[in-house]
mmCIF file of C-alpha atoms in Angstrom:
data_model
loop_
_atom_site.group_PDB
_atom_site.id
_atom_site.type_symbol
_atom_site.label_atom_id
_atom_site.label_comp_id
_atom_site.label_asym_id
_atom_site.label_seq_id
_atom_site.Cartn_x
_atom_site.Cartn_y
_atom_site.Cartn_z
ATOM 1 C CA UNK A 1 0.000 0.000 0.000
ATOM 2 C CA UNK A 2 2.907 2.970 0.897
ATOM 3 C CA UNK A 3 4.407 1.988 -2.255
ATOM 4 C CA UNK A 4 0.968 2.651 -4.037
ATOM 5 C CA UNK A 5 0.898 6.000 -2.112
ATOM 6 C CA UNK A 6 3.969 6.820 -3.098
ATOM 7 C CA UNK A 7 3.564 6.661 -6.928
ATOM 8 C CA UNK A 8 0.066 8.354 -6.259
ATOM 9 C CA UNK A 9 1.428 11.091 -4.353
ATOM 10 C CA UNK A 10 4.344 11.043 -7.710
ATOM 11 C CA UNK A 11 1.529 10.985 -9.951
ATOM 12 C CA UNK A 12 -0.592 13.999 -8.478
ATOM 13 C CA UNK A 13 2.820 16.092 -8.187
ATOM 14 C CA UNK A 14 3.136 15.334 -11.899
ATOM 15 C CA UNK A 15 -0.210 16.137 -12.818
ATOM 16 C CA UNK A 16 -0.132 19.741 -11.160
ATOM 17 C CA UNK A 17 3.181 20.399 -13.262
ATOM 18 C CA UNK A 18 1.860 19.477 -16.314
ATOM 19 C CA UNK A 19 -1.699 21.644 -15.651
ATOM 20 C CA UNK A 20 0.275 24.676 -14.511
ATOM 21 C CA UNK A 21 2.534 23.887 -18.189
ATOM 22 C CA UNK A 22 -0.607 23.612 -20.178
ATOM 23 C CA UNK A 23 -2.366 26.404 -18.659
ATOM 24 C CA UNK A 24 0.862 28.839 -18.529
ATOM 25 C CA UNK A 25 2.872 27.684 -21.437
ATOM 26 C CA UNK A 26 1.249 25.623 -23.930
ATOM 27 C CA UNK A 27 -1.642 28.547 -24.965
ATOM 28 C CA UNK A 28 0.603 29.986 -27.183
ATOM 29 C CA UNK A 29 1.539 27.135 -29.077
ATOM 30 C CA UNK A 30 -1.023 24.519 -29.061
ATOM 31 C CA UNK A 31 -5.070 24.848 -30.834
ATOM 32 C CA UNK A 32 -7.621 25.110 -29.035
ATOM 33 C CA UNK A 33 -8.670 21.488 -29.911
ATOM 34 C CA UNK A 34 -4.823 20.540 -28.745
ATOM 35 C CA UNK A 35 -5.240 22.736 -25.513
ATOM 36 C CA UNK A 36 -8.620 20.851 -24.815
ATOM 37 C CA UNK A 37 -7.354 17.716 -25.582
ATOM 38 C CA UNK A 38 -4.026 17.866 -23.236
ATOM 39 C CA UNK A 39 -6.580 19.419 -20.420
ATOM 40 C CA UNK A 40 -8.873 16.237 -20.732
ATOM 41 C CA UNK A 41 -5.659 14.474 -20.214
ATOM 42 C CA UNK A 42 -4.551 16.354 -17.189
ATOM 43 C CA UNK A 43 -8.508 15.929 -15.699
ATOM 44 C CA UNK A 44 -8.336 12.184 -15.992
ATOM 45 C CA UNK A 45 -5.734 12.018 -14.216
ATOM 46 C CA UNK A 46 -6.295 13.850 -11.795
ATOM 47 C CA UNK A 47 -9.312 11.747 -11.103
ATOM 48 C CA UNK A 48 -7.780 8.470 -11.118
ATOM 49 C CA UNK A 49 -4.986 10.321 -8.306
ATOM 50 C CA UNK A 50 -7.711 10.971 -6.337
ATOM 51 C CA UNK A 51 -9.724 7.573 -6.725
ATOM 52 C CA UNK A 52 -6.084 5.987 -5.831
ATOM 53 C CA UNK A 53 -5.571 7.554 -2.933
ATOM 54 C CA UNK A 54 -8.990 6.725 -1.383
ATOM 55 C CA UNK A 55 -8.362 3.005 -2.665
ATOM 56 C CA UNK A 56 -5.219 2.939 -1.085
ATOM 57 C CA UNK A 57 -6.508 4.530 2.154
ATOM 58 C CA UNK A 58 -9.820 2.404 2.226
ATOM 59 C CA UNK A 59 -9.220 -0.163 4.894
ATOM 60 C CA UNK A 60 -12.432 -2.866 3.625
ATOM 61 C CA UNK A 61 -9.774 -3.569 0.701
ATOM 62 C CA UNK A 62 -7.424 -5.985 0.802
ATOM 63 C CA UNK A 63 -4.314 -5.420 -0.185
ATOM 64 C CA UNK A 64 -4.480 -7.658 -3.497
ATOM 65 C CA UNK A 65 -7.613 -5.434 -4.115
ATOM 66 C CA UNK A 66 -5.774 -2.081 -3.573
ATOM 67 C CA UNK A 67 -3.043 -3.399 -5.835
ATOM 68 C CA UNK A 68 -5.177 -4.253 -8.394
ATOM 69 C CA UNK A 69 -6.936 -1.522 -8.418
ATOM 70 C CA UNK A 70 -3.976 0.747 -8.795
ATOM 71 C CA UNK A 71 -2.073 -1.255 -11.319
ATOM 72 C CA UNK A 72 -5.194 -0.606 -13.368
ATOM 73 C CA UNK A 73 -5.349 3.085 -12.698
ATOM 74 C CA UNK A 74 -1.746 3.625 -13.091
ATOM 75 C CA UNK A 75 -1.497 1.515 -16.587
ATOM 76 C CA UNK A 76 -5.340 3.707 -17.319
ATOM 77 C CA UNK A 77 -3.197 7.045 -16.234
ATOM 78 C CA UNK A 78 0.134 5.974 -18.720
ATOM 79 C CA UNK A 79 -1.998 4.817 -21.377
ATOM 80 C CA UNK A 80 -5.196 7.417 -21.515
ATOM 81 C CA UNK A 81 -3.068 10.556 -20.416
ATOM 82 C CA UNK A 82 0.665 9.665 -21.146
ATOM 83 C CA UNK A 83 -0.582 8.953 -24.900
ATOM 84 C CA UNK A 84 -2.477 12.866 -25.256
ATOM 85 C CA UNK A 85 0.642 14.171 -23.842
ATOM 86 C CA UNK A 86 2.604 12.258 -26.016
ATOM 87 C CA UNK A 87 0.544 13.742 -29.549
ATOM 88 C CA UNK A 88 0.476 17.054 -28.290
ATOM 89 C CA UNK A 89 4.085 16.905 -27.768
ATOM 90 C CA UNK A 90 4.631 15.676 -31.818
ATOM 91 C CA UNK A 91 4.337 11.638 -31.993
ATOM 92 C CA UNK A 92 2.228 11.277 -35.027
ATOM 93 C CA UNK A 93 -1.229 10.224 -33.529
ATOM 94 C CA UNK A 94 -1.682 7.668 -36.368
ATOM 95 C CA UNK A 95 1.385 5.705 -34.904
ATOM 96 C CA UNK A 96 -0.631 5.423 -31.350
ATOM 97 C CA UNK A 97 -4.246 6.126 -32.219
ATOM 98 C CA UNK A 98 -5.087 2.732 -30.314
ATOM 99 C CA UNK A 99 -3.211 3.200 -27.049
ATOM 100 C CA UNK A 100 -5.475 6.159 -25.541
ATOM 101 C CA UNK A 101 -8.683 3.991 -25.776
ATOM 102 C CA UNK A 102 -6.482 0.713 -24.544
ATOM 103 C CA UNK A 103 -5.977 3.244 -21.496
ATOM 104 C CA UNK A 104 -9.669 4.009 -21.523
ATOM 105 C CA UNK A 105 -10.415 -0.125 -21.283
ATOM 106 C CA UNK A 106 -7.880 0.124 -17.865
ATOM 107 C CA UNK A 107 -9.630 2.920 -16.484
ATOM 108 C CA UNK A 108 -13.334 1.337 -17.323
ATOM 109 C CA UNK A 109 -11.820 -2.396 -15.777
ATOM 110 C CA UNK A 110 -10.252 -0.767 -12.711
ATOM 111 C CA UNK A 111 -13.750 1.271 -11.999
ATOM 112 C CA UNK A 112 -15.648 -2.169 -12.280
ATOM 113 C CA UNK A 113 -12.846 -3.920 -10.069
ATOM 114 C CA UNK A 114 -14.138 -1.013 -7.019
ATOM 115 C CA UNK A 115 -17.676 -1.834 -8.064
ATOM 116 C CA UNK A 116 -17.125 -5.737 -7.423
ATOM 117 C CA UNK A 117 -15.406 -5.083 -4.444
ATOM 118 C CA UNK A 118 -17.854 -3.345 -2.763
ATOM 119 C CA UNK A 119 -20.559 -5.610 -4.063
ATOM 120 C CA UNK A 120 -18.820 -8.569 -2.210
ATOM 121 C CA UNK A 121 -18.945 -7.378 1.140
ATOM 122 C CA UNK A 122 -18.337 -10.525 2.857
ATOM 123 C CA UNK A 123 -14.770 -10.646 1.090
ATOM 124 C CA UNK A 124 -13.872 -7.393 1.427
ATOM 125 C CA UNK A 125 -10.878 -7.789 4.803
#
């Protein structure tokens, strides 16, 4: 679990820098459309920080459940966010069109893991 907070705690650090970049540096050079898109990027994860760190703080989940959980979110968080940041830093969005929806899938699984999880009380500790 610490280590889980750690990389959360990493994560959320990150995700300030790169809003404060976007919203103080990239205006000038990116569309609207980019701007929009890299801003969706920095939202999501944001969210998934903040989903992490109640996962990780929640103490009716195991630890195999916090783990999976955050493996999920983190891969969601490379995938989903690390691709945006990744096209509206130059890679040719043709060459990765499929990995921000792949992160998506992560993000959707690691959403229905919580749901499970609290739908099975009896195993949850």
């Amino acid at each position: 679990m610490k280590k889980n907070l750690v990389i959360t705690s990493l994560i959320g650090a990150l995700t300030i820098i790169l809003g404060a970049f976007g919203a103080h540096s990239l205006k000038e050079i990116l569309s609207v459309t980019e701007l929009k898109s890299f801003e969706t990027a920095v939202r999501y994860q944001m969210y998934h920080v903040i989903v992490l760190l109640f996962v990780n703080t929640y103490s009716k989940f195991n630890e195999k459940t916090k783990n999976t959980i955050s493996y999920l979110f983190f891969i969601g968080i490379l995938f989903f966010s690390g691709s945006i940041y990744a096209i509206t830093f130059g890679v040719s969005a043709k060459s990765i069109w499929f990995i921000t929806p792949l992160g998506g899938i992560f993000f959707i699984i690691g959403w229905l893991k919580i749901t499970l999880s609290f739908l099975k009380k009896d195993k949850l500790q």
